[in-house]
Amino acid sequence: MMQVKLFDFEHEEDLEEALNDFLATLQEEKIVEVKYQVAVADNSKTFDTVFCFSAMVVYRSS
C-alpha cells in the first residue's frame, strides 16, 4: 500500500532533521519519491517574512 508523510517547518534545519529521522526508519527500496517545496510570505505592514519549508515522502508500507 502507498502512503505519504508530510513535513512542514519554518526553519530548513528542522525539516532536514525530521526528514532524515523519518527516512532512517524506512528501507531504501520502500521510498518512492520525496518532494520539497519552499514558500515565502511577506507582511508589508509588519515587515515580517515567513518561510515555510515542506516535504512530502511517498513510500510503500508493505
Coordinates of C-alpha atoms in Angstrom, one line a residue:
M1 CA 0.0 0.0 0.0
M2 CA 1.2 3.5 -0.9
Q3 CA 1.3 6.1 1.9
V4 CA 2.5 9.7 2.3
K5 CA 4.1 11.5 5.2
L6 CA 4.1 15.4 5.2
F7 CA 6.6 17.7 6.9
D8 CA 6.2 21.4 7.5
F9 CA 8.7 23.7 9.3
E10 CA 9.7 27.4 9.5
H11 CA 13.4 26.5 9.5
E12 CA 15.1 24.4 6.9
E13 CA 17.3 22.7 9.6
D14 CA 14.2 21.4 11.4
L15 CA 12.8 20.0 8.2
E16 CA 16.2 18.3 7.4
E17 CA 16.4 16.7 10.8
A18 CA 12.8 15.4 10.8
L19 CA 13.1 14.2 7.2
N20 CA 16.3 12.3 7.9
D21 CA 14.9 10.8 11.1
F22 CA 11.9 9.5 9.2
L23 CA 13.8 8.2 6.2
A24 CA 16.1 6.3 8.5
T25 CA 13.1 4.3 9.7
L26 CA 12.3 3.1 6.1
Q27 CA 14.1 0.6 4.0
E28 CA 15.5 2.3 0.9
E29 CA 13.5 0.3 -1.6
K30 CA 10.2 1.4 0.1
I31 CA 10.9 5.1 -0.7
V32 CA 9.1 6.1 -3.9
E33 CA 9.6 9.8 -4.0
V34 CA 10.5 12.9 -1.9
K35 CA 9.1 16.3 -3.0
Y36 CA 10.4 19.5 -1.5
Q37 CA 8.9 23.0 -1.5
V38 CA 9.6 26.4 -0.1
A39 CA 7.0 29.2 0.3
V40 CA 7.7 32.8 1.4
A41 CA 5.2 35.3 2.6
D42 CA 5.9 39.0 3.3
N43 CA 3.8 41.1 5.5
S44 CA 4.3 44.7 4.3
K45 CA 2.7 46.2 7.5
T46 CA 5.0 44.5 10.0
F47 CA 7.9 43.9 7.6
D48 CA 7.9 40.2 8.7
T49 CA 8.9 37.5 6.3
V50 CA 7.6 34.0 6.9
F51 CA 9.2 30.9 5.4
C52 CA 7.6 27.5 5.1
F53 CA 9.8 24.6 4.2
S54 CA 7.9 21.5 3.4
A55 CA 8.4 18.0 2.1
M56 CA 6.3 15.0 1.2
V57 CA 7.6 11.5 1.2
V58 CA 5.7 8.9 -0.8
Y59 CA 6.5 5.3 0.3
R60 CA 5.4 1.8 0.3
S61 CA 4.2 0.5 3.7
S62 CA 4.1 -3.2 2.8

